Amino acid sequence: MTRPNILSDNEIPDSLPPFTKTQSPKSFLYTKILKNYVGEQGAYVYALLATNERLAFKRLLQLSRLKSSRLKKILVSLIQLNCVVHYSKSGRSDSNSKSQMDNFYYYPNEEGCFKFLYADDIIRCIRKEYEDEMPATIVQNVLSMGHLTVRAFFQHAKTDKDRCLRIQKAFKRLVDDNWLSPIGKNSFLNVFDLFDKTFKKVAAEYNRENPESKTISQTKRMHMIKSITGDNFLQLLQEEHLHAELHHSSLKSLMGNEADDDADEIGISDMINTDLPLTFSFERYLKRVRSIHLASEARHRIGEISSGVYALALNHVELRSPSVRSREAKLQRLLANVGQTTVGLDPHADLETKNKLSLKDQSTGLVIRVPDVYRQLKSNGKKFGITESDLIKTIYDPADSDDIGSKRPMNALDSDVPPKKAKLEVTESEENDDIEFESTTTTDSNNEVLTLILQHLKLLTTDDNIPFLRETSPGVFYIPFTELVPEYTKHTFKQYIKHIMDPACLRIYNYIEERHLTDEKMLAKHILIKESDIRTHLNKMQKLRLVEVQEIPKTQDRSAIRANFAFRVKYRNGLEVFKNSLIFNMGEVLDSLDDIRMDNKILLDKVSRADVKGKEQELLLTSELVQLQKFYEFERQALAKFCRLRSSLDVFEFMSEL
């Protein structure tokens, strides 16, 4: 075997090769993001893995032409950031030392790239959630390092006992709310190889322990093996033993014998294991993103106050709500591709999985009642921009129509009756009467608020197109996530068609979707558009794979002249094109930012100097100040465009899997 050509330090390119931009939109975006976090070489290694999907260490060494020691350091960094996962060639993954890295296959992993992509919004979300800098600081450190132990974070705060207790309390709040989750060895392994290993192990054990299984049919035996494999695989992913080890620690080893007593005084009843590595739960963040999108849609379709009530209801069930990326649905796709005879995903199995998930939406922990929303209004109303006073008189009551205009507030200036003098002394009986009156008034006000909340919840159940809520019994509601999220994604997709292309394109798309298969004459007859205009719109829609052409031959010779051409809709194909377009545009925005920073490198280096900071008006020329202002304005507009594109990616990438 020939030795690969090793590049010297002077020969290593300082920019990414062109193929990182052209091979796929995701590779383009992720390499741009990783370039800012781990450098050009780390992004280049990730791009090679994304191109080949799986590489052994020796092959990766040949393609990258890097030194072995440098490549190992890059892989360790990418694995720690969860941008790369691995799996042993022999199936054993109990050793992670650098000396044995040659025995592993390496795969690209999107999870770590997603965390970097949303890092700024994640930190803003945590800061808004807790209104404290400590949880946001912890999450920022966890994101930058991939995973972190409490003990490692304590190293910077050992001298300050009060700060250590604040850190432990912040860690506990983040863990209890599932923002931080324990990480185990399976978190760094490739999911597909781990599933394949589980399936082979279950099949071998089943055939060994059940010799009578040879007499039953292959289909029935495979069904039993797949069922056991699914249960075992979900247990591997959950790693419940790690959650059991979360709350078995003490601060004595870090802060002294008095630490636990001080912790009890500030309300920390249970410590977090200081030696268990924790990582940020991106799935927990996606639940918050889903709540924000659904509340925003409710605001557009129903109203401001109803969307505020809906946001409180979503916040009540958010922690216990089903995952945005369903593990059960992903497991069905994995099970469909194993065994001796695979025919792909069974539609009946897919439908059965959706029915099971729909039943989970109605479980006891996800039920919403009016008192639950009222408690959320009391505790989190200001955070969601809604108060009790905002609810008053938001629902019209016909019983109050006779009183409209009959009562008018009286002023001392408008009244001829002289105002009464204030009493200087209050008797005990009068004071008790005032307390009873205030209590009665407060109770009446609470009942009115509860009634208004119930009316707004009922209003959220009236939308036939997007079911925000379902009412199972009087005053008892639940959010049908399994039904709601796909409908919301499709609605958003159609709005993109309407505003990016043309309202006529949306009319054509809706009619083809309704009829499943139709031709131009039927479209012109029912859509009331000229055939020539319809043909123009269909050509635009075919470029984005919104519609497909199907030939319907009239005769057996299948001549093109003697055939009709009909159109049909492939929703998933169009959705994939829209998603890839968004991802590529996000990469283009980051690319334009890199270009303008390179063009203004001399000016930015001058501004970043310690002797110039704060004195730009005095030390910079007028032309430099103008150029600096243009740069900051371009950067602000580019980042705003990037955030808007990322908000659309939330829907098309994560909320479209079911």
Coordinates of C-alpha atoms in Angstrom, one line a residue, residues 128-617:
K128 CA -35.8 34.5 28.5
E129 CA -37.0 31.3 30.2
Y130 CA -35.1 31.9 33.5
E131 CA -34.4 35.6 33.4
D132 CA -31.0 34.9 34.8
E133 CA -27.5 34.9 33.3
M134 CA -26.2 31.8 35.1
P135 CA -28.3 29.2 33.1
A136 CA -27.6 30.9 29.9
T137 CA -23.8 30.9 30.7
I138 CA -24.0 27.2 31.5
V139 CA -25.8 26.4 28.2
Q140 CA -23.3 28.5 26.3
N141 CA -20.4 26.5 27.7
V142 CA -22.1 23.2 27.1
L143 CA -22.7 24.2 23.4
S144 CA -19.2 25.3 22.9
M145 CA -17.7 22.1 24.3
G146 CA -20.2 19.6 23.2
H147 CA -20.7 18.1 26.7
L148 CA -19.6 19.2 30.2
T149 CA -19.6 17.9 33.7
V150 CA -20.7 20.0 36.7
R151 CA -17.2 19.4 38.3
A152 CA -15.5 20.9 35.2
F153 CA -17.7 23.9 35.4
F154 CA -17.0 24.3 39.1
Q155 CA -13.3 24.7 38.5
H156 CA -13.8 28.4 37.8
A157 CA -15.9 29.0 40.9
K158 CA -14.2 27.0 43.7
T159 CA -13.3 30.1 45.8
D160 CA -16.8 31.5 45.9
K161 CA -19.2 29.3 47.9
D162 CA -22.3 31.4 47.1
R163 CA -21.5 31.2 43.4
C164 CA -21.0 27.5 43.6
L165 CA -24.5 27.0 45.1
R166 CA -26.0 29.3 42.4
I167 CA -24.3 27.1 39.7
Q168 CA -25.6 23.9 41.3
K169 CA -29.1 25.4 41.5
A170 CA -28.9 26.5 37.8
F171 CA -27.7 23.0 36.7
K172 CA -30.6 21.4 38.6
R173 CA -33.2 23.6 37.1
L174 CA -31.8 23.0 33.6
V175 CA -31.7 19.2 34.2
D176 CA -35.2 19.1 35.7
D177 CA -36.6 21.0 32.7
N178 CA -34.8 18.6 30.4
W179 CA -32.6 21.4 28.8
L180 CA -29.6 19.3 29.8
S181 CA -29.5 15.6 29.5
P182 CA -26.9 12.9 30.4
I183 CA -24.8 11.6 27.7
G184 CA -23.5 8.0 27.3
K185 CA -21.4 5.9 25.0
N186 CA -24.3 5.3 22.6
S187 CA -24.6 9.0 22.0
F188 CA -21.4 8.9 19.9
L189 CA -22.3 5.8 17.9
N190 CA -23.9 5.6 14.5
V191 CA -27.7 4.9 14.8
F192 CA -27.9 2.6 11.8
D193 CA -25.0 0.4 12.8
L194 CA -26.3 0.3 16.3
F195 CA -29.7 -0.8 15.1
D196 CA -28.2 -3.4 12.8
K197 CA -26.2 -4.9 15.7
T198 CA -29.3 -5.0 17.9
F199 CA -31.3 -6.7 15.2
K200 CA -28.6 -9.4 14.6
K201 CA -28.3 -10.0 18.3
V202 CA -32.0 -10.4 18.8
A203 CA -32.4 -12.7 15.8
A204 CA -29.6 -15.0 17.0
E205 CA -31.0 -15.1 20.6
Y206 CA -34.5 -15.7 19.4
N207 CA -33.5 -18.6 17.1
R208 CA -31.4 -20.1 19.8
E209 CA -33.9 -19.9 22.6
N210 CA -36.9 -20.9 20.5
P211 CA -36.1 -23.9 18.4
E212 CA -39.7 -24.5 17.7
S213 CA -39.7 -21.2 15.7
K214 CA -38.3 -23.1 12.7
T215 CA -41.7 -24.7 12.2
I216 CA -43.5 -21.4 11.9
S217 CA -43.5 -19.3 8.8
Q218 CA -40.7 -16.9 8.0
T219 CA -43.1 -13.9 8.0
K220 CA -44.4 -14.6 11.6
R221 CA -40.9 -15.3 12.9
M222 CA -39.6 -12.0 11.4
H223 CA -42.5 -10.1 12.9
M224 CA -41.6 -11.3 16.4
I225 CA -37.9 -10.5 15.9
K226 CA -38.7 -7.0 14.7
S227 CA -41.0 -6.4 17.6
I228 CA -38.3 -7.4 20.1
T229 CA -35.7 -5.4 18.2
G230 CA -37.8 -2.3 18.4
D231 CA -38.3 -2.5 22.1
N232 CA -34.6 -3.2 22.8
F233 CA -33.4 -0.4 20.4
L234 CA -35.6 2.2 22.1
Q235 CA -34.2 1.2 25.5
L236 CA -30.7 1.6 24.2
L237 CA -31.5 5.1 22.9
Q238 CA -33.2 6.2 26.2
E239 CA -30.3 5.0 28.4
E240 CA -32.4 5.0 31.5
H241 CA -29.5 4.0 33.8
L242 CA -27.9 7.4 33.1
H243 CA -31.0 9.3 34.3
A244 CA -30.9 7.2 37.5
E245 CA -27.4 8.4 38.1
L246 CA -28.3 12.1 37.8
H247 CA -29.2 12.7 41.4
H248 CA -26.5 10.9 43.4
S249 CA -23.9 13.5 44.3
S250 CA -22.7 15.8 47.0
L251 CA -20.9 19.2 47.0
K252 CA -18.7 18.2 50.0
S253 CA -15.9 17.1 47.7
L254 CA -16.0 20.5 45.9
M255 CA -16.8 23.0 48.6
G256 CA -16.4 21.4 52.1
N257 CA -18.6 19.7 54.6
E258 CA -21.0 22.6 55.1
A259 CA -21.9 22.7 51.4
D260 CA -24.9 20.4 51.7
D261 CA -26.4 22.4 54.6
D262 CA -26.0 25.6 52.6
A263 CA -27.7 23.9 49.6
D264 CA -30.7 22.9 51.7
E265 CA -31.1 26.5 52.9
I266 CA -31.4 27.9 49.4
G267 CA -33.8 25.1 48.3
I268 CA -31.6 22.5 46.5
S269 CA -33.0 19.3 48.0
D270 CA -31.2 17.0 45.5
M271 CA -27.8 17.5 44.0
I272 CA -26.7 16.8 40.4
N273 CA -24.0 14.2 39.8
T274 CA -20.9 16.3 39.3
D275 CA -19.1 13.6 37.3
L276 CA -21.8 12.7 34.8
P277 CA -21.3 14.5 31.5
L278 CA -24.3 16.6 30.3
T279 CA -25.2 17.8 26.9
F280 CA -27.8 20.2 25.6
S281 CA -31.0 18.5 24.6
F282 CA -31.8 19.8 21.1
E283 CA -35.1 17.8 21.1
R284 CA -36.2 19.9 24.2
Y285 CA -35.4 23.1 22.2
L286 CA -37.4 21.8 19.3
K287 CA -40.5 21.5 21.6
R288 CA -40.1 25.2 22.4
V289 CA -39.7 26.1 18.7
R290 CA -42.9 24.1 17.9
S291 CA -44.8 26.0 20.6
I292 CA -43.7 29.3 19.2
H293 CA -44.7 28.4 15.7
L294 CA -48.1 27.1 16.7
A295 CA -48.9 30.1 18.9
S296 CA -47.9 32.4 16.0
E297 CA -50.2 30.6 13.6
A298 CA -53.0 30.9 16.1
R299 CA -52.4 34.6 16.3
H300 CA -52.8 34.9 12.5
R301 CA -55.9 32.8 12.2
I302 CA -57.8 33.5 15.4
G303 CA -56.5 36.5 17.3
E304 CA -54.0 38.0 19.6
I305 CA -55.6 37.2 22.9
S306 CA -56.6 33.7 21.9
S307 CA -53.0 33.0 20.8
G308 CA -51.8 34.2 24.2
V309 CA -54.1 31.7 25.9
Y310 CA -52.9 29.0 23.5
A311 CA -49.3 29.8 24.3
L312 CA -50.0 29.3 28.0
A313 CA -51.7 26.0 27.2
L314 CA -48.7 24.9 25.1
N315 CA -46.3 25.9 27.9
H316 CA -48.3 23.8 30.4
V317 CA -47.8 20.6 28.4
E318 CA -44.5 21.4 26.6
L319 CA -42.2 19.5 28.9
R320 CA -44.3 16.3 28.7
S321 CA -45.3 16.7 25.1
P322 CA -44.2 14.1 22.4
S323 CA -40.9 14.7 20.7
V324 CA -40.9 16.8 17.5
R325 CA -38.8 14.1 15.8
S326 CA -40.7 10.9 16.7
R327 CA -38.5 8.0 17.6
E328 CA -41.3 5.6 16.9
A329 CA -41.7 6.9 13.3
K330 CA -38.0 6.6 12.8
L331 CA -37.9 3.1 14.2
Q332 CA -40.6 2.0 11.7
R333 CA -38.4 3.2 8.8
L334 CA -35.4 1.2 10.2
L335 CA -37.5 -1.9 10.7
A336 CA -38.8 -1.7 7.1
N337 CA -35.3 -2.2 5.8
V338 CA -34.1 -5.3 7.7
G339 CA -34.7 -9.0 7.1
Q340 CA -34.3 -11.3 4.1
T341 CA -37.3 -9.9 2.2
T342 CA -37.7 -6.1 2.5
V343 CA -40.5 -4.4 0.6
G344 CA -40.1 -0.9 2.1
L345 CA -42.3 0.9 4.6
D346 CA -45.7 -0.8 5.1
P347 CA -48.4 1.9 4.9
H348 CA -50.5 0.0 7.4
A349 CA -47.5 0.0 9.9
D350 CA -47.1 3.7 9.3
L351 CA -50.8 4.3 9.9
E352 CA -50.7 2.2 13.0
T353 CA -47.8 4.2 14.4
K354 CA -49.6 7.5 13.8
N355 CA -52.7 6.1 15.6
K356 CA -50.6 5.1 18.6
L357 CA -49.0 8.6 18.7
S358 CA -52.5 10.2 18.4
L359 CA -53.6 8.2 21.5
K360 CA -50.5 9.4 23.4
D361 CA -51.6 13.0 22.6
Q362 CA -54.7 12.4 24.8
S363 CA -52.8 10.9 27.7
T364 CA -53.4 12.1 31.2
G365 CA -50.3 14.2 31.5
L366 CA -51.2 16.2 28.3
V367 CA -54.8 17.1 29.3
I368 CA -55.5 20.8 29.5
R369 CA -58.1 22.3 31.9
V370 CA -59.1 25.9 32.6
P371 CA -57.5 26.0 36.1
D372 CA -54.2 24.8 34.5
V373 CA -54.2 27.7 32.0
Y374 CA -55.2 30.1 34.8
R375 CA -52.2 29.0 36.9
Q376 CA -49.9 29.5 33.9
L377 CA -51.5 33.0 33.4
K378 CA -50.6 33.9 37.0
S379 CA -47.0 32.6 36.9
N380 CA -45.9 33.1 33.2
G381 CA -48.4 35.6 31.9
K382 CA -45.9 38.5 31.6
K383 CA -43.4 36.2 29.9
F384 CA -45.9 35.5 27.1
G385 CA -47.3 39.0 27.0
I386 CA -50.8 38.4 28.4
T387 CA -52.3 39.4 31.7
E388 CA -55.7 39.1 33.4
S389 CA -56.7 42.6 32.4
D390 CA -56.0 41.8 28.7
L391 CA -58.8 39.1 28.9
I392 CA -61.5 41.4 30.3
K393 CA -64.3 42.1 27.7
T394 CA -62.5 40.1 24.9
I395 CA -65.5 37.8 24.4
Y396 CA -68.9 39.5 23.7
D397 CA -71.7 38.4 26.0
P398 CA -75.2 39.0 24.7
A399 CA -76.5 39.2 28.3
D400 CA -74.6 42.5 28.7
S401 CA -76.1 44.2 25.6
D402 CA -78.9 45.9 27.6
D403 CA -76.4 47.5 30.0
I404 CA -74.2 49.1 27.2
G405 CA -74.4 52.8 27.7
S406 CA -76.5 52.7 30.8
K407 CA -73.6 53.0 33.2
R408 CA -71.3 56.0 32.9
P409 CA -68.5 56.7 35.2
M410 CA -69.2 59.7 37.4
N411 CA -66.7 62.4 38.2
A412 CA -66.8 64.8 41.1
L413 CA -66.7 67.7 38.5
D414 CA -69.6 66.3 36.5
S415 CA -71.8 65.6 39.5
D416 CA -73.9 68.2 41.4
V417 CA -73.8 66.0 44.5
P418 CA -71.0 67.2 46.8
P419 CA -68.4 64.5 47.6
K420 CA -68.6 62.8 51.0
K421 CA -66.0 63.5 53.5
A422 CA -63.5 60.8 54.3
K423 CA -63.9 58.9 57.5
L424 CA -61.1 59.3 59.9
E425 CA -62.0 56.3 62.0
V426 CA -63.1 52.8 60.9
T427 CA -64.9 50.5 63.2
E428 CA -64.0 46.8 63.4
S429 CA -67.3 45.7 61.9
E430 CA -66.9 48.0 58.9
E431 CA -63.4 46.7 58.4
N432 CA -64.6 43.1 58.3
D433 CA -67.3 44.1 55.8
D434 CA -64.6 45.6 53.6
I435 CA -62.5 42.5 53.7
E436 CA -65.5 40.3 52.9
F437 CA -66.4 42.6 50.0
E438 CA -62.9 42.6 48.6
S439 CA -62.9 38.7 48.8
T440 CA -66.2 38.5 47.1
T441 CA -65.0 40.9 44.4
T442 CA -61.8 39.0 43.9
T443 CA -63.7 35.7 43.6
D444 CA -66.1 37.2 41.0
S445 CA -63.1 38.6 39.0
N446 CA -61.4 35.1 39.1
N447 CA -64.6 33.4 37.9
E448 CA -64.9 36.0 35.1
V449 CA -61.3 35.3 34.0
L450 CA -61.9 31.5 34.2
T451 CA -65.0 31.9 32.0
L452 CA -63.1 34.0 29.5
I453 CA -60.2 31.4 29.3
L454 CA -62.8 28.7 28.7
Q455 CA -64.3 30.7 25.9
H456 CA -61.0 31.3 24.2
L457 CA -60.1 27.6 24.5
K458 CA -63.4 26.7 22.8
L459 CA -62.6 29.3 20.1
L460 CA -59.4 27.5 19.4
T461 CA -61.3 24.3 18.6
T462 CA -63.4 25.9 15.9
D463 CA -60.8 26.0 13.1
D464 CA -61.5 23.1 10.8
N465 CA -58.3 23.4 8.7
I466 CA -55.8 23.5 11.5
P467 CA -57.0 21.7 14.7
F468 CA -55.3 23.8 17.5
L469 CA -57.3 22.1 20.2
R470 CA -59.7 19.2 20.7
E471 CA -62.3 19.1 23.4
T472 CA -62.8 15.6 24.8
S473 CA -65.4 16.5 27.5
P474 CA -66.8 19.8 28.8
G475 CA -63.8 21.9 30.0
V476 CA -61.2 19.2 29.1
F477 CA -58.9 19.8 26.1
Y478 CA -55.8 18.3 24.5
I479 CA -53.5 19.4 21.7
P480 CA -53.5 16.9 18.8
F481 CA -49.8 17.2 17.9
T482 CA -49.8 14.2 15.6
E483 CA -52.6 15.7 13.5
L484 CA -51.8 19.4 14.0
V485 CA -48.1 19.6 13.1
P486 CA -48.4 18.0 9.6
E487 CA -51.4 20.2 8.8
Y488 CA -49.5 23.3 9.9
T489 CA -46.5 22.3 7.8
K490 CA -48.6 21.7 4.7
H491 CA -50.4 25.1 5.2
T492 CA -47.0 26.9 5.5
F493 CA -45.8 25.1 2.4
K494 CA -48.9 26.3 0.4
Q495 CA -48.4 29.8 1.6
Y496 CA -44.9 29.7 0.2
I497 CA -46.3 28.6 -3.1
K498 CA -48.8 31.5 -3.0
H499 CA -46.4 34.3 -2.2
I500 CA -43.2 33.1 -4.0
M501 CA -44.8 31.9 -7.2
D502 CA -48.4 33.1 -7.8
P503 CA -51.8 32.7 -6.3
A504 CA -52.9 31.0 -9.5
C505 CA -50.2 28.3 -8.9
L506 CA -51.7 27.6 -5.5
R507 CA -55.2 27.2 -7.1
I508 CA -53.8 24.8 -9.6
Y509 CA -51.9 22.9 -6.9
N510 CA -55.0 22.5 -4.7
Y511 CA -57.2 21.3 -7.6
I512 CA -54.6 18.7 -8.7
E513 CA -54.2 17.5 -5.1
E514 CA -57.9 17.2 -4.7
R515 CA -58.4 15.2 -8.0
H516 CA -55.2 13.2 -7.6
L517 CA -54.8 13.1 -11.5
T518 CA -56.0 15.6 -14.0
D519 CA -55.1 17.2 -17.3
E520 CA -54.9 20.8 -18.8
K521 CA -58.5 20.8 -20.1
M522 CA -60.0 19.9 -16.8
L523 CA -57.8 22.5 -15.1
A524 CA -58.9 25.2 -17.5
K525 CA -62.5 24.2 -17.0
H526 CA -62.6 24.3 -13.2
I527 CA -59.9 26.8 -12.4
L528 CA -61.2 29.3 -15.0
I529 CA -57.8 30.1 -16.4
K530 CA -56.7 30.0 -20.0
E531 CA -54.9 26.9 -21.2
S532 CA -51.9 28.9 -22.3
D533 CA -51.6 30.5 -18.9
I534 CA -52.1 27.2 -17.1
R535 CA -49.3 25.7 -19.2
T536 CA -47.0 28.6 -18.2
H537 CA -47.8 28.0 -14.5
L538 CA -47.3 24.3 -14.8
N539 CA -43.9 24.7 -16.3
K540 CA -42.8 26.8 -13.3
M541 CA -44.3 24.3 -10.9
Q542 CA -42.5 21.4 -12.6
K543 CA -39.1 23.1 -12.2
L544 CA -39.7 23.0 -8.4
R545 CA -41.1 19.5 -8.6
L546 CA -44.4 20.6 -7.2
V547 CA -46.2 18.6 -10.0
E548 CA -45.3 15.6 -12.0
V549 CA -46.3 14.5 -15.5
Q550 CA -47.8 11.1 -16.1
E551 CA -48.4 9.7 -19.6
I552 CA -51.8 8.0 -20.2
P553 CA -51.6 6.1 -23.6
K554 CA -54.7 5.8 -25.7
T555 CA -53.5 2.8 -27.8
Q556 CA -51.2 -0.2 -27.3
D557 CA -48.5 1.3 -29.5
R558 CA -47.9 4.0 -26.8
S559 CA -47.2 6.6 -29.4
A560 CA -46.6 10.1 -27.9
I561 CA -49.0 11.6 -30.4
R562 CA -51.8 9.2 -29.3
A563 CA -51.4 9.8 -25.5
N564 CA -52.8 12.2 -22.9
F565 CA -50.6 13.8 -20.3
A566 CA -52.0 14.2 -16.8
F567 CA -50.5 15.9 -13.8
R568 CA -50.3 14.8 -10.2
V569 CA -48.9 16.2 -7.0
K570 CA -45.9 14.8 -5.0
Y571 CA -46.0 16.8 -1.7
R572 CA -42.8 15.3 -0.3
N573 CA -40.8 16.1 -3.4
G574 CA -41.8 19.8 -3.5
L575 CA -41.2 20.1 0.3
E576 CA -37.7 18.7 -0.2
V577 CA -36.9 21.2 -2.9
F578 CA -38.2 24.1 -0.8
K579 CA -36.1 22.9 2.2
N580 CA -32.9 22.6 0.1
S581 CA -33.5 26.0 -1.3
L582 CA -33.7 27.5 2.2
I583 CA -30.6 25.7 3.3
F584 CA -28.6 26.9 0.3
N585 CA -29.7 30.5 0.7
M586 CA -28.6 30.3 4.4
G587 CA -25.2 29.2 3.2
E588 CA -25.1 32.0 0.7
V589 CA -25.8 34.6 3.4
L590 CA -22.9 33.3 5.5
D591 CA -20.8 33.2 2.4
S592 CA -21.6 36.9 1.6
L593 CA -20.7 37.8 5.2
D594 CA -17.3 36.1 4.9
D595 CA -16.7 38.0 1.6
I596 CA -17.4 41.4 3.0
R597 CA -15.4 40.7 6.1
M598 CA -12.4 39.8 3.9
D599 CA -12.9 42.9 1.9
N600 CA -12.8 45.1 5.0
K601 CA -10.2 43.0 6.9
I602 CA -7.7 45.9 7.3
L603 CA -10.4 48.2 8.6
L604 CA -11.8 45.6 11.0
D605 CA -8.4 44.7 12.3
K606 CA -7.7 48.4 13.0
V607 CA -11.0 48.8 14.8
S608 CA -10.4 45.8 17.0
R609 CA -7.1 47.1 18.3
A610 CA -7.1 48.0 22.0
D611 CA -5.9 51.6 21.4
V612 CA -8.7 52.3 18.9
K613 CA -11.7 50.8 20.7
G614 CA -13.9 53.6 22.1
K615 CA -12.1 56.2 20.1
E616 CA -13.3 55.5 16.6
Q617 CA -14.6 59.0 16.1

